Amino acid sequence: MAVEKPNIVIIYVDDLGWGDLGCYGHPAVRTPHLDRMAAEGMRFTNFYSAAEVCTPSRAALLTGRYPLRNGMYHQQFRVLRRNAKGGLPKEEVTLAEALKSRGYATSMVGKWHLGHLPEHLPPHHGFDSYYGMPYSNDMQPAPDAPEGRPKFFAEKPGYWHTPIIRGTEIVESQPDQRQLTRQYAEEAVKFIKEKKGAPFFLYFAHNFPHVPLFASEKFRGKSPAGFYGDVVEELDWSVGQVLDTLRAEGIEKNTLVFFSSDNGPWLIFDHHGGSAGPLREGKGSTWEGGMRVPGIAWWPGHIQPAVQREVATTMDLFTTCVKLSGATLPDRPLDGIDITPLLQGSGRVEREVFLYYRGPLLHAARLGQWKAHFITRPGYGPGQAENHETPLLFHMGEDPGEKWNRAAEHPEIVTQIKEAVAKKTAGITAAPSQLTETVDGK
Ligand code: MG
């Protein structure tokens, strides 16, 4: 990949399932821009987020490390709450900081969720500019919004007071979320047009299709897949805006674009939640549907059209992008690897065991085509965690839906995975959780 200091754009969506896009087999959602991106680029079928919920996923994406290493995890709270005091520790090196050291212009548009107090916001983590919501779009209901679930299905923007921040200042305290996807797309396009002459890094993280769902007038009521489809189709439009801008500016051959999701679909929200396709469970779960997500890489002239079935993770994006920029990898343990050989379609990579943590606990591990579960529990549904003294064992190739436990048949594979896990986890030191402290002591 001969381009020196390529531009990097990461488009990240929230709670989009593995099965929610046309190019991943959804029968009704129309995603022509993402389908074209996949057809022109590389579509990963075994691509993983490093966590099953928002905050830890984002920490891993931006640092190339399991959330356990940087304190962005918690057994009970799961994500940073609205009254949280903490954020991504300063000592972490984000992708923005690494790229900035090579002269990149850096911007973030969208949902952050790595600490909402001014000192934790993107401008303090290597981003020259920031525009977006500091956390999930459901985290600040209006005082007069109904209790519980009904407000999520009401389609009333007035029920939600989640703020919008520019830089480190709140610029809108009660935004109309129906305009959010469009506003984000406009910001992203503006940044690309302004910085097209220099190497740039854009981290473009949408709030949707996380509930409550909203779509603009142009998309509402249009999709054969209902309201969820409307929302995803508008996200697809925003991806088209970015790719069209890169083409129009003539910089598409200098720009690597990667699209992914922070975790699987939030299934407890019925028709307002998405689909993990053939995968089991969804958001909040370490079954495949919780952590295996769409992953599409696009870089005309550099990435040849292909379907990539090797395992890859969001943490790899850190290592890969830092290397592509010519920057030095930070001196600390990293869990992502350079997947340039996969992107080039020319080779394989040495992949160690992939770990599925839920909070501080290791629930499962994948080595090659086999996955072992040590602890299982439903995502956000009812039911308690179950410990498996003899791990459950599933073959990801013949059984992506994790239906047939093969542990009794293959004790030697269980042993092999346990050994790989022991070796890997021996090198992981858990940082203190940053998710416990609150500003109001509640
Ligand atoms: Mg999420």
Coordinates of N, CA and C and ligand atoms in Angstrom, one line a residue, residues 13-15 52-54 58 111 210 262-264 283, ligand 1:
V13 N -21.3 2.9 13.6 CA -22.7 3.1 13.9 C -23.0 2.4 15.3
D14 N -24.2 2.6 15.8 CA -24.4 2.2 17.2 C -25.6 1.2 17.2
D15 N -25.2 0.0 17.6 CA -26.2 -1.1 17.8 C -26.7 -1.7 16.5
E52 N -19.5 -5.9 24.0 CA -20.9 -6.1 23.6 C -21.8 -4.9 23.9
V53 N -21.2 -3.9 24.4 CA -21.9 -2.6 24.7 C -21.0 -1.4 24.3
C54 N -21.6 -0.2 24.4 CA -21.0 1.0 23.8 C -19.6 1.4 24.3
R58 N -15.9 1.4 22.2 CA -15.3 2.6 21.7 C -13.9 2.8 22.2
K111 N -21.2 10.3 18.3 CA -21.3 9.8 19.7 C -19.9 9.4 20.2
H210 N -29.2 3.0 17.5 CA -29.5 2.9 19.0 C -30.9 3.6 19.2
D262 N -20.6 -0.8 16.9 CA -20.0 -0.9 18.2 C -20.4 -2.2 18.9
N263 N -21.6 -2.8 18.6 CA -22.0 -4.0 19.2 C -23.3 -4.5 18.4
G264 N -23.8 -5.6 18.8 CA -24.9 -6.2 18.0 C -26.3 -5.5 18.3
K283 N -26.9 -7.4 21.4 CA -26.2 -6.5 22.3 C -26.3 -7.0 23.8
Ligands
MG1 MG -24.0 0.4 21.1

